[in-house]
Amino acid sequence: MESRVRIVPINAMDGGFLDRLALCLEERFLASARVERTLVVPRSALNATRRQLFLSTIVSKVRRAHPEEAGVLLAITDFDVYKTSHRFIFGDADEAQGVAVVSLHRLRAEFYGEEPDENMLFQRALKECVHELGHAFGLKHCFNARCAMYYSNSIFETDNKMPYFCETCDKRMSRARNERS
Ligand SMILES: [Zn+2]
Ligand SMILES: [Zn+2]
């Protein structure tokens, strides 16, 4: 997997938010990160009864839109996403396809009946993006609840972790990076 990240916004999304995300991810992964053109996914692509987007649907759409991309494609969507045997997911990564997906749907304060908070949303999104890209670059889950590779199943767990890797995961990451170069 090449150390290159291509952020693919699903439908209209705040450009400033995505640029800021790209900068932070470049710094974390020592990889070039760029925002690609928007990929339009109509609401008709959602599962009609769940009103959620199925993970595999989005992974294949993103891969089909960028068939030649050798780096990791990171799709960011406002749709609520689910996968088989999961009621919802904050995100996921398909290592074989080189596609990571992060949903902002349940990262927004509004989802929990709170006032919108752009900065909080950014911090949460950054943590989930670092987590999924970590998977895309070969990292597994970590038992350190503060580490970005900790598996969070609730927003409390996301808020409790850091947008960084712990020392152990950091070492694994640099080892993986050296193997690639
Ligand atoms: Zn994970
Ligand atoms: Zn860790």
PDB file of C-alpha atoms and ligand atoms in Angstrom, residues 142 144 147 149 166 169, ligand 2:
ATOM      1  CA  CYS A 142      -5.222  -1.775  20.475  1.00  0.00           C
ATOM      2  CA  ASN A 144      -5.088   1.032  25.243  1.00  0.00           C
ATOM      3  CA  CYS A 147      -4.942   5.045  21.635  1.00  0.00           C
ATOM      4  CA  MET A 149      -6.506   2.204  17.428  1.00  0.00           C
ATOM      5  CA  CYS A 166       0.120   4.916  21.461  1.00  0.00           C
ATOM      6  CA  CYS A 169       1.093   1.261  17.607  1.00  0.00           C
TER       7      CYS A 169
HETATM    8 ZN    ZN B   2      -2.171   1.543  20.438  1.00  0.00          ZN
END
